[in-house]
Amino acid sequence: MSTNPYLTLFILRHGKASDHANTDFDRPLTKKGQQQAAEKGLILKQKLPFINTIFCSSALRTRETLQYSNLDHDQSHIFIQKELYLCKPEVLLAHINQIDHGKSALLIGHNPGLHQFAYNLLPLYSKTRTPQEDALSASFPKCALAEFQFSCSDWSQINWHQGSLISFDR
């Protein structure tokens, strides 16, 4: 059992998707989107050997982002859920608050809710914003990956404006 008192949350927006599909929900990743997902997967593997919990929208482009990230899923609890498709930030927070094990989680989803969710995790008042916080505040582009840490031991304790942004890869 780790003595690390922090919880780590990764937030990943899906890679570039095709504009050609029967519905928005069914849009696949483009070749560029597949490459973006693979690159973000490498970054994630460098940060952690595995992620305890993965929440992923059931839209095709988010499932493919998870697939092409090539993460080691053997030790992960993976939840692919339709209610994460184009949802509000409050829905994302409710899912994170329900995690009952582990110290790491990954959320793969869509804008605008994903961007607003990540923005709402930033500290409300800060005398100086880091360049990463400024960049995240401005936008959350396709296949952007944010890493937050929380100084608590239970996922149910996470709330708005309590996160420390560790990294933001665009």
Short mmCIF file of N, CA and C in Angstrom, two decimals:
data_model
loop_
_atom_site.label_atom_id
_atom_site.label_comp_id
_atom_site.label_asym_id
_atom_site.label_seq_id
_atom_site.Cartn_x
_atom_site.Cartn_y
_atom_site.Cartn_z
N MET A 1 0.85 -1.18 0.00
CA MET A 1 0.00 0.00 0.00
C MET A 1 0.89 1.24 0.00
N SER A 2 0.60 2.17 -0.88
CA SER A 2 1.38 3.39 -1.00
C SER A 2 1.10 4.34 0.17
N THR A 3 2.14 5.07 0.58
CA THR A 3 1.97 6.07 1.64
C THR A 3 1.73 7.45 1.06
N ASN A 4 1.63 7.55 -0.25
CA ASN A 4 1.40 8.82 -0.93
C ASN A 4 -0.01 9.33 -0.56
N PRO A 5 -0.11 10.53 0.07
CA PRO A 5 -1.43 11.03 0.48
C PRO A 5 -2.22 11.68 -0.67
N TYR A 6 -1.65 11.70 -1.86
CA TYR A 6 -2.28 12.41 -2.97
C TYR A 6 -3.04 11.47 -3.89
N LEU A 7 -4.07 12.02 -4.50
CA LEU A 7 -4.78 11.35 -5.58
C LEU A 7 -4.41 12.05 -6.87
N THR A 8 -4.24 11.28 -7.94
CA THR A 8 -3.85 11.83 -9.23
C THR A 8 -4.95 11.56 -10.25
N LEU A 9 -5.40 12.63 -10.89
CA LEU A 9 -6.43 12.54 -11.92
C LEU A 9 -5.86 13.06 -13.23
N PHE A 10 -5.96 12.23 -14.26
CA PHE A 10 -5.60 12.63 -15.62
C PHE A 10 -6.89 12.88 -16.39
N ILE A 11 -6.91 13.96 -17.15
CA ILE A 11 -8.07 14.33 -17.96
C ILE A 11 -7.59 14.39 -19.41
N LEU A 12 -8.19 13.58 -20.26
CA LEU A 12 -7.77 13.48 -21.66
C LEU A 12 -8.95 13.73 -22.58
N ARG A 13 -8.79 14.70 -23.46
CA ARG A 13 -9.80 14.91 -24.49
C ARG A 13 -9.49 13.98 -25.65
N HIS A 14 -10.52 13.49 -26.32
CA HIS A 14 -10.33 12.59 -27.46
C HIS A 14 -9.46 13.22 -28.53
N GLY A 15 -8.85 12.38 -29.34
CA GLY A 15 -8.04 12.84 -30.47
C GLY A 15 -8.90 13.39 -31.60
N LYS A 16 -8.22 13.90 -32.62
CA LYS A 16 -8.92 14.49 -33.77
C LYS A 16 -9.81 13.43 -34.42
N ALA A 17 -11.06 13.81 -34.62
CA ALA A 17 -12.05 12.89 -35.17
C ALA A 17 -12.47 13.32 -36.57
N SER A 18 -12.92 12.36 -37.33
CA SER A 18 -13.42 12.60 -38.68
C SER A 18 -14.71 13.42 -38.61
N ASP A 19 -14.94 14.18 -39.64
CA ASP A 19 -16.20 14.92 -39.76
C ASP A 19 -17.26 14.10 -40.49
N HIS A 20 -16.88 12.90 -40.92
CA HIS A 20 -17.76 12.07 -41.74
C HIS A 20 -18.22 10.84 -40.97
N ALA A 21 -19.46 10.87 -40.55
CA ALA A 21 -20.09 9.73 -39.87
C ALA A 21 -21.60 9.97 -39.88
N ASN A 22 -22.34 8.92 -39.63
CA ASN A 22 -23.80 9.06 -39.61
C ASN A 22 -24.27 9.98 -38.50
N THR A 23 -23.60 9.91 -37.34
CA THR A 23 -23.94 10.77 -36.20
C THR A 23 -22.66 11.26 -35.55
N ASP A 24 -22.77 12.31 -34.76
CA ASP A 24 -21.62 12.81 -34.01
C ASP A 24 -21.06 11.72 -33.09
N PHE A 25 -21.93 10.95 -32.48
CA PHE A 25 -21.54 9.89 -31.56
C PHE A 25 -20.65 8.84 -32.23
N ASP A 26 -20.85 8.63 -33.54
CA ASP A 26 -20.16 7.58 -34.28
C ASP A 26 -18.93 8.06 -35.04
N ARG A 27 -18.45 9.26 -34.77
CA ARG A 27 -17.29 9.78 -35.49
C ARG A 27 -16.01 9.06 -35.04
N PRO A 28 -15.27 8.44 -35.96
CA PRO A 28 -14.02 7.76 -35.61
C PRO A 28 -12.85 8.75 -35.58
N LEU A 29 -11.76 8.32 -35.00
CA LEU A 29 -10.53 9.12 -35.03
C LEU A 29 -9.96 9.12 -36.45
N THR A 30 -9.33 10.21 -36.80
CA THR A 30 -8.55 10.26 -38.03
C THR A 30 -7.19 9.62 -37.75
N LYS A 31 -6.37 9.47 -38.79
CA LYS A 31 -5.00 8.96 -38.58
C LYS A 31 -4.25 9.86 -37.61
N LYS A 32 -4.44 11.17 -37.75
CA LYS A 32 -3.80 12.11 -36.82
C LYS A 32 -4.29 11.89 -35.40
N GLY A 33 -5.59 11.67 -35.23
CA GLY A 33 -6.16 11.40 -33.91
C GLY A 33 -5.61 10.13 -33.30
N GLN A 34 -5.42 9.10 -34.12
CA GLN A 34 -4.82 7.86 -33.64
C GLN A 34 -3.39 8.09 -33.15
N GLN A 35 -2.64 8.89 -33.92
CA GLN A 35 -1.27 9.21 -33.54
C GLN A 35 -1.24 10.04 -32.25
N GLN A 36 -2.14 11.01 -32.14
CA GLN A 36 -2.22 11.83 -30.93
C GLN A 36 -2.48 10.95 -29.70
N ALA A 37 -3.41 10.01 -29.82
CA ALA A 37 -3.75 9.13 -28.71
C ALA A 37 -2.55 8.27 -28.31
N ALA A 38 -1.83 7.75 -29.31
CA ALA A 38 -0.65 6.93 -29.02
C ALA A 38 0.41 7.76 -28.28
N GLU A 39 0.59 9.01 -28.71
CA GLU A 39 1.57 9.89 -28.05
C GLU A 39 1.17 10.18 -26.60
N LYS A 40 -0.10 10.43 -26.37
CA LYS A 40 -0.55 10.69 -25.00
C LYS A 40 -0.45 9.43 -24.15
N GLY A 41 -0.65 8.27 -24.75
CA GLY A 41 -0.47 7.02 -24.03
C GLY A 41 0.96 6.85 -23.55
N LEU A 42 1.92 7.22 -24.38
CA LEU A 42 3.33 7.15 -23.97
C LEU A 42 3.61 8.08 -22.80
N ILE A 43 3.05 9.27 -22.85
CA ILE A 43 3.22 10.22 -21.74
C ILE A 43 2.64 9.65 -20.45
N LEU A 44 1.43 9.09 -20.55
CA LEU A 44 0.79 8.51 -19.37
C LEU A 44 1.63 7.36 -18.79
N LYS A 45 2.16 6.50 -19.64
CA LYS A 45 2.97 5.37 -19.18
C LYS A 45 4.24 5.85 -18.48
N GLN A 46 4.80 6.97 -18.93
CA GLN A 46 5.99 7.52 -18.27
C GLN A 46 5.66 8.05 -16.89
N LYS A 47 4.44 8.52 -16.71
CA LYS A 47 4.04 9.09 -15.42
C LYS A 47 3.65 8.01 -14.41
N LEU A 48 2.92 6.99 -14.87
CA LEU A 48 2.45 5.91 -13.99
C LEU A 48 2.49 4.59 -14.75
N PRO A 49 2.88 3.52 -14.08
CA PRO A 49 2.89 2.22 -14.76
C PRO A 49 1.48 1.75 -15.13
N PHE A 50 0.50 2.06 -14.32
CA PHE A 50 -0.89 1.75 -14.65
C PHE A 50 -1.80 2.73 -13.92
N ILE A 51 -3.02 2.83 -14.40
CA ILE A 51 -4.01 3.73 -13.81
C ILE A 51 -5.11 2.87 -13.21
N ASN A 52 -5.46 3.16 -11.96
CA ASN A 52 -6.44 2.33 -11.24
C ASN A 52 -7.82 2.34 -11.88
N THR A 53 -8.33 3.52 -12.22
CA THR A 53 -9.70 3.65 -12.73
C THR A 53 -9.69 4.50 -14.00
N ILE A 54 -10.41 4.02 -15.01
CA ILE A 54 -10.54 4.77 -16.26
C ILE A 54 -12.03 4.94 -16.56
N PHE A 55 -12.44 6.20 -16.71
CA PHE A 55 -13.80 6.52 -17.17
C PHE A 55 -13.69 7.03 -18.60
N CYS A 56 -14.51 6.50 -19.47
CA CYS A 56 -14.45 6.88 -20.88
C CYS A 56 -15.86 6.99 -21.43
N SER A 57 -16.11 8.07 -22.14
CA SER A 57 -17.38 8.20 -22.85
C SER A 57 -17.52 7.02 -23.82
N SER A 58 -18.73 6.62 -24.10
CA SER A 58 -18.93 5.50 -25.02
C SER A 58 -18.95 5.92 -26.49
N ALA A 59 -18.77 7.21 -26.78
CA ALA A 59 -18.67 7.65 -28.17
C ALA A 59 -17.46 6.98 -28.83
N LEU A 60 -17.56 6.73 -30.12
CA LEU A 60 -16.51 6.00 -30.83
C LEU A 60 -15.16 6.68 -30.69
N ARG A 61 -15.08 8.00 -30.85
CA ARG A 61 -13.78 8.68 -30.83
C ARG A 61 -13.09 8.60 -29.47
N THR A 62 -13.86 8.56 -28.37
CA THR A 62 -13.23 8.44 -27.06
C THR A 62 -12.79 7.00 -26.80
N ARG A 63 -13.60 6.03 -27.22
CA ARG A 63 -13.20 4.62 -27.07
C ARG A 63 -11.94 4.34 -27.90
N GLU A 64 -11.86 4.93 -29.10
CA GLU A 64 -10.66 4.75 -29.92
C GLU A 64 -9.46 5.46 -29.31
N THR A 65 -9.69 6.60 -28.67
CA THR A 65 -8.58 7.28 -27.98
C THR A 65 -8.02 6.38 -26.90
N LEU A 66 -8.89 5.74 -26.14
CA LEU A 66 -8.44 4.78 -25.12
C LEU A 66 -7.69 3.62 -25.78
N GLN A 67 -8.24 3.09 -26.85
CA GLN A 67 -7.62 1.95 -27.54
C GLN A 67 -6.22 2.31 -28.05
N TYR A 68 -6.09 3.42 -28.75
CA TYR A 68 -4.81 3.79 -29.36
C TYR A 68 -3.79 4.31 -28.34
N SER A 69 -4.24 4.60 -27.13
CA SER A 69 -3.28 5.02 -26.10
C SER A 69 -2.44 3.85 -25.61
N ASN A 70 -2.89 2.63 -25.90
CA ASN A 70 -2.13 1.41 -25.58
C ASN A 70 -1.73 1.33 -24.11
N LEU A 71 -2.62 1.74 -23.22
CA LEU A 71 -2.33 1.65 -21.79
C LEU A 71 -2.44 0.21 -21.32
N ASP A 72 -1.74 -0.11 -20.25
CA ASP A 72 -1.85 -1.43 -19.64
C ASP A 72 -3.15 -1.47 -18.85
N HIS A 73 -4.12 -2.19 -19.36
CA HIS A 73 -5.46 -2.23 -18.75
C HIS A 73 -5.63 -3.38 -17.77
N ASP A 74 -4.62 -4.23 -17.64
CA ASP A 74 -4.77 -5.43 -16.81
C ASP A 74 -5.16 -5.13 -15.37
N GLN A 75 -4.65 -4.03 -14.83
CA GLN A 75 -4.92 -3.70 -13.43
C GLN A 75 -5.90 -2.54 -13.28
N SER A 76 -6.50 -2.11 -14.37
CA SER A 76 -7.40 -0.96 -14.34
C SER A 76 -8.86 -1.40 -14.30
N HIS A 77 -9.67 -0.63 -13.58
CA HIS A 77 -11.12 -0.77 -13.65
C HIS A 77 -11.57 0.22 -14.72
N ILE A 78 -12.16 -0.28 -15.79
CA ILE A 78 -12.54 0.56 -16.92
C ILE A 78 -14.06 0.65 -16.99
N PHE A 79 -14.54 1.89 -17.07
CA PHE A 79 -15.98 2.15 -17.16
C PHE A 79 -16.23 2.97 -18.43
N ILE A 80 -16.89 2.37 -19.40
CA ILE A 80 -17.25 3.07 -20.63
C ILE A 80 -18.74 3.37 -20.53
N GLN A 81 -19.05 4.68 -20.46
CA GLN A 81 -20.41 5.07 -20.11
C GLN A 81 -20.98 6.13 -21.04
N LYS A 82 -22.19 5.89 -21.48
CA LYS A 82 -22.86 6.82 -22.40
C LYS A 82 -23.13 8.17 -21.74
N GLU A 83 -23.39 8.18 -20.43
CA GLU A 83 -23.71 9.46 -19.78
C GLU A 83 -22.52 10.43 -19.75
N LEU A 84 -21.33 9.97 -20.12
CA LEU A 84 -20.16 10.85 -20.20
C LEU A 84 -20.05 11.55 -21.56
N TYR A 85 -20.93 11.20 -22.49
CA TYR A 85 -20.92 11.81 -23.82
C TYR A 85 -21.50 13.22 -23.73
N LEU A 86 -20.66 14.20 -24.04
CA LEU A 86 -21.07 15.62 -24.07
C LEU A 86 -21.80 16.05 -22.80
N CYS A 87 -21.34 15.59 -21.65
CA CYS A 87 -22.03 15.88 -20.40
C CYS A 87 -21.51 17.16 -19.74
N LYS A 88 -22.21 17.57 -18.73
CA LYS A 88 -21.84 18.75 -17.96
C LYS A 88 -20.73 18.41 -16.97
N PRO A 89 -19.98 19.41 -16.53
CA PRO A 89 -18.88 19.17 -15.57
C PRO A 89 -19.34 18.49 -14.28
N GLU A 90 -20.55 18.79 -13.84
CA GLU A 90 -21.05 18.20 -12.60
C GLU A 90 -21.18 16.68 -12.70
N VAL A 91 -21.51 16.20 -13.88
CA VAL A 91 -21.61 14.75 -14.10
C VAL A 91 -20.22 14.12 -13.99
N LEU A 92 -19.23 14.78 -14.54
CA LEU A 92 -17.85 14.27 -14.46
C LEU A 92 -17.38 14.24 -13.02
N LEU A 93 -17.65 15.29 -12.26
CA LEU A 93 -17.26 15.33 -10.85
C LEU A 93 -17.96 14.21 -10.07
N ALA A 94 -19.23 13.98 -10.34
CA ALA A 94 -19.97 12.93 -9.64
C ALA A 94 -19.34 11.56 -9.90
N HIS A 95 -18.88 11.32 -11.13
CA HIS A 95 -18.23 10.05 -11.43
C HIS A 95 -16.91 9.92 -10.67
N ILE A 96 -16.13 10.98 -10.65
CA ILE A 96 -14.85 10.95 -9.93
C ILE A 96 -15.10 10.73 -8.44
N ASN A 97 -16.11 11.37 -7.90
CA ASN A 97 -16.42 11.23 -6.47
C ASN A 97 -16.84 9.81 -6.09
N GLN A 98 -17.26 9.02 -7.06
CA GLN A 98 -17.71 7.65 -6.78
C GLN A 98 -16.59 6.62 -6.78
N ILE A 99 -15.40 7.01 -7.18
CA ILE A 99 -14.28 6.05 -7.19
C ILE A 99 -14.04 5.59 -5.76
N ASP A 100 -13.92 4.28 -5.59
CA ASP A 100 -13.78 3.76 -4.23
C ASP A 100 -12.48 2.99 -3.99
N HIS A 101 -11.53 3.11 -4.90
CA HIS A 101 -10.26 2.42 -4.73
C HIS A 101 -9.16 3.11 -5.54
N GLY A 102 -7.93 2.91 -5.14
CA GLY A 102 -6.80 3.39 -5.92
C GLY A 102 -6.51 4.86 -5.76
N LYS A 103 -5.35 5.26 -6.26
CA LYS A 103 -4.89 6.63 -6.15
C LYS A 103 -4.75 7.34 -7.49
N SER A 104 -5.14 6.65 -8.58
CA SER A 104 -5.03 7.29 -9.89
C SER A 104 -6.26 7.00 -10.73
N ALA A 105 -6.63 7.99 -11.54
CA ALA A 105 -7.79 7.84 -12.42
C ALA A 105 -7.54 8.62 -13.71
N LEU A 106 -8.18 8.16 -14.78
CA LEU A 106 -8.13 8.80 -16.08
C LEU A 106 -9.56 9.00 -16.54
N LEU A 107 -9.84 10.20 -17.05
CA LEU A 107 -11.15 10.54 -17.58
C LEU A 107 -10.96 10.93 -19.04
N ILE A 108 -11.64 10.23 -19.96
CA ILE A 108 -11.55 10.53 -21.39
C ILE A 108 -12.92 11.02 -21.85
N GLY A 109 -12.96 12.25 -22.37
CA GLY A 109 -14.25 12.80 -22.73
C GLY A 109 -14.19 13.88 -23.80
N HIS A 110 -15.18 14.79 -23.72
CA HIS A 110 -15.46 15.75 -24.79
C HIS A 110 -15.56 17.18 -24.23
N ASN A 111 -15.27 18.13 -25.10
CA ASN A 111 -15.57 19.52 -24.81
C ASN A 111 -17.04 19.77 -25.17
N PRO A 112 -17.68 20.76 -24.61
CA PRO A 112 -17.12 21.78 -23.72
C PRO A 112 -17.07 21.36 -22.26
N GLY A 113 -17.78 20.30 -21.88
CA GLY A 113 -17.85 19.89 -20.48
C GLY A 113 -16.50 19.52 -19.88
N LEU A 114 -15.65 18.86 -20.66
CA LEU A 114 -14.34 18.44 -20.16
C LEU A 114 -13.47 19.64 -19.83
N HIS A 115 -13.47 20.64 -20.72
CA HIS A 115 -12.68 21.84 -20.46
C HIS A 115 -13.18 22.57 -19.22
N GLN A 116 -14.48 22.72 -19.12
CA GLN A 116 -15.04 23.41 -17.95
C GLN A 116 -14.75 22.63 -16.67
N PHE A 117 -14.80 21.31 -16.73
CA PHE A 117 -14.48 20.47 -15.58
C PHE A 117 -13.04 20.72 -15.13
N ALA A 118 -12.10 20.65 -16.07
CA ALA A 118 -10.69 20.87 -15.73
C ALA A 118 -10.47 22.28 -15.18
N TYR A 119 -11.09 23.26 -15.82
CA TYR A 119 -10.96 24.65 -15.36
C TYR A 119 -11.49 24.80 -13.93
N ASN A 120 -12.61 24.14 -13.64
CA ASN A 120 -13.21 24.24 -12.30
C ASN A 120 -12.38 23.57 -11.22
N LEU A 121 -11.44 22.73 -11.60
CA LEU A 121 -10.57 22.09 -10.61
C LEU A 121 -9.42 23.01 -10.19
N LEU A 122 -9.09 24.00 -11.04
CA LEU A 122 -8.01 24.93 -10.71
C LEU A 122 -8.36 25.74 -9.46
N PRO A 123 -7.35 26.15 -8.70
CA PRO A 123 -7.63 26.99 -7.53
C PRO A 123 -8.39 28.25 -7.93
N LEU A 124 -9.34 28.64 -7.12
CA LEU A 124 -10.18 29.79 -7.42
C LEU A 124 -9.38 31.08 -7.37
N TYR A 125 -8.60 31.23 -6.33
CA TYR A 125 -7.79 32.44 -6.18
C TYR A 125 -6.33 32.06 -6.14
N SER A 126 -5.57 32.70 -6.99
CA SER A 126 -4.14 32.47 -7.04
C SER A 126 -3.46 33.79 -7.35
N LYS A 127 -2.47 34.14 -6.54
CA LYS A 127 -1.76 35.40 -6.78
C LYS A 127 -1.04 35.37 -8.11
N THR A 128 -0.49 34.21 -8.43
CA THR A 128 0.19 34.07 -9.72
C THR A 128 -0.24 32.77 -10.37
N ARG A 129 -0.67 32.86 -11.59
CA ARG A 129 -1.03 31.68 -12.37
C ARG A 129 0.21 31.22 -13.12
N THR A 130 0.36 29.90 -13.22
CA THR A 130 1.46 29.35 -14.00
C THR A 130 1.10 29.43 -15.48
N PRO A 131 2.09 29.36 -16.36
CA PRO A 131 1.77 29.32 -17.79
C PRO A 131 0.86 28.15 -18.15
N GLN A 132 1.04 27.01 -17.46
CA GLN A 132 0.17 25.85 -17.72
C GLN A 132 -1.27 26.14 -17.32
N GLU A 133 -1.46 26.80 -16.18
CA GLU A 133 -2.82 27.15 -15.75
C GLU A 133 -3.46 28.14 -16.72
N ASP A 134 -2.67 29.11 -17.20
CA ASP A 134 -3.18 30.05 -18.19
C ASP A 134 -3.59 29.33 -19.47
N ALA A 135 -2.75 28.38 -19.91
CA ALA A 135 -3.05 27.64 -21.14
C ALA A 135 -4.32 26.81 -20.97
N LEU A 136 -4.46 26.13 -19.84
CA LEU A 136 -5.66 25.33 -19.60
C LEU A 136 -6.89 26.22 -19.49
N SER A 137 -6.74 27.38 -18.87
CA SER A 137 -7.86 28.31 -18.75
C SER A 137 -8.37 28.75 -20.11
N ALA A 138 -7.44 28.91 -21.07
CA ALA A 138 -7.79 29.42 -22.39
C ALA A 138 -8.47 28.37 -23.27
N SER A 139 -7.97 27.13 -23.23
CA SER A 139 -8.54 26.11 -24.11
C SER A 139 -8.13 24.71 -23.66
N PHE A 140 -8.84 23.72 -24.16
CA PHE A 140 -8.53 22.31 -23.92
C PHE A 140 -8.63 21.63 -25.29
N PRO A 141 -7.57 21.73 -26.11
CA PRO A 141 -7.64 21.24 -27.49
C PRO A 141 -7.75 19.72 -27.59
N LYS A 142 -7.99 19.25 -28.81
CA LYS A 142 -8.10 17.82 -29.06
C LYS A 142 -6.84 17.10 -28.55
N CYS A 143 -7.06 16.04 -27.83
CA CYS A 143 -6.04 15.17 -27.24
C CYS A 143 -5.14 15.88 -26.23
N ALA A 144 -5.64 16.96 -25.64
CA ALA A 144 -4.92 17.59 -24.52
C ALA A 144 -5.00 16.67 -23.32
N LEU A 145 -3.95 16.68 -22.51
CA LEU A 145 -3.87 15.84 -21.32
C LEU A 145 -3.48 16.70 -20.13
N ALA A 146 -4.36 16.76 -19.14
CA ALA A 146 -4.07 17.50 -17.91
C ALA A 146 -3.87 16.50 -16.78
N GLU A 147 -2.91 16.81 -15.91
CA GLU A 147 -2.66 16.00 -14.73
C GLU A 147 -2.88 16.86 -13.50
N PHE A 148 -3.80 16.42 -12.65
CA PHE A 148 -4.09 17.11 -11.40
C PHE A 148 -3.74 16.22 -10.22
N GLN A 149 -3.30 16.84 -9.14
CA GLN A 149 -3.14 16.15 -7.86
C GLN A 149 -4.04 16.81 -6.84
N PHE A 150 -4.53 15.97 -5.93
CA PHE A 150 -5.40 16.43 -4.86
C PHE A 150 -4.81 15.94 -3.55
N SER A 151 -4.74 16.82 -2.57
CA SER A 151 -4.17 16.43 -1.28
C SER A 151 -5.25 15.89 -0.36
N CYS A 152 -5.80 14.76 -0.76
CA CYS A 152 -6.79 14.05 0.04
C CYS A 152 -6.61 12.56 -0.23
N SER A 153 -7.22 11.75 0.58
CA SER A 153 -7.04 10.30 0.44
C SER A 153 -8.28 9.59 -0.09
N ASP A 154 -9.36 10.32 -0.29
CA ASP A 154 -10.61 9.71 -0.73
C ASP A 154 -11.19 10.52 -1.88
N TRP A 155 -11.55 9.84 -2.97
CA TRP A 155 -12.07 10.52 -4.15
C TRP A 155 -13.35 11.29 -3.88
N SER A 156 -14.11 10.88 -2.88
CA SER A 156 -15.36 11.58 -2.57
C SER A 156 -15.11 12.97 -1.99
N GLN A 157 -13.88 13.26 -1.57
CA GLN A 157 -13.53 14.56 -1.00
C GLN A 157 -13.18 15.61 -2.06
N ILE A 158 -13.01 15.18 -3.29
CA ILE A 158 -12.63 16.11 -4.36
C ILE A 158 -13.80 17.01 -4.70
N ASN A 159 -13.50 18.32 -4.79
CA ASN A 159 -14.52 19.29 -5.15
C ASN A 159 -13.87 20.36 -6.01
N TRP A 160 -14.67 21.31 -6.46
CA TRP A 160 -14.17 22.38 -7.33
C TRP A 160 -13.06 23.17 -6.64
N HIS A 161 -12.10 23.60 -7.44
CA HIS A 161 -11.02 24.51 -7.06
C HIS A 161 -10.06 23.92 -6.03
N GLN A 162 -9.94 22.60 -5.96
CA GLN A 162 -9.04 21.96 -5.01
C GLN A 162 -7.85 21.28 -5.67
N GLY A 163 -7.77 21.33 -6.98
CA GLY A 163 -6.71 20.61 -7.69
C GLY A 163 -5.45 21.42 -7.86
N SER A 164 -4.35 20.71 -7.90
CA SER A 164 -3.06 21.31 -8.27
C SER A 164 -2.71 20.78 -9.66
N LEU A 165 -2.61 21.68 -10.63
CA LEU A 165 -2.28 21.27 -11.98
C LEU A 165 -0.79 20.94 -12.04
N ILE A 166 -0.47 19.68 -12.30
CA ILE A 166 0.91 19.21 -12.34
C ILE A 166 1.48 19.37 -13.74
N SER A 167 0.68 19.03 -14.75
CA SER A 167 1.14 19.17 -16.13
C SER A 167 -0.06 19.36 -17.05
N PHE A 168 0.21 19.97 -18.21
CA PHE A 168 -0.80 20.16 -19.23
C PHE A 168 -0.13 20.03 -20.58
N ASP A 169 -0.33 18.87 -21.21
CA ASP A 169 0.26 18.58 -22.51
C ASP A 169 -0.78 18.78 -23.58
N ARG A 170 -0.48 19.69 -24.52
CA ARG A 170 -1.43 19.97 -25.60
C ARG A 170 -0.99 19.34 -26.89
#
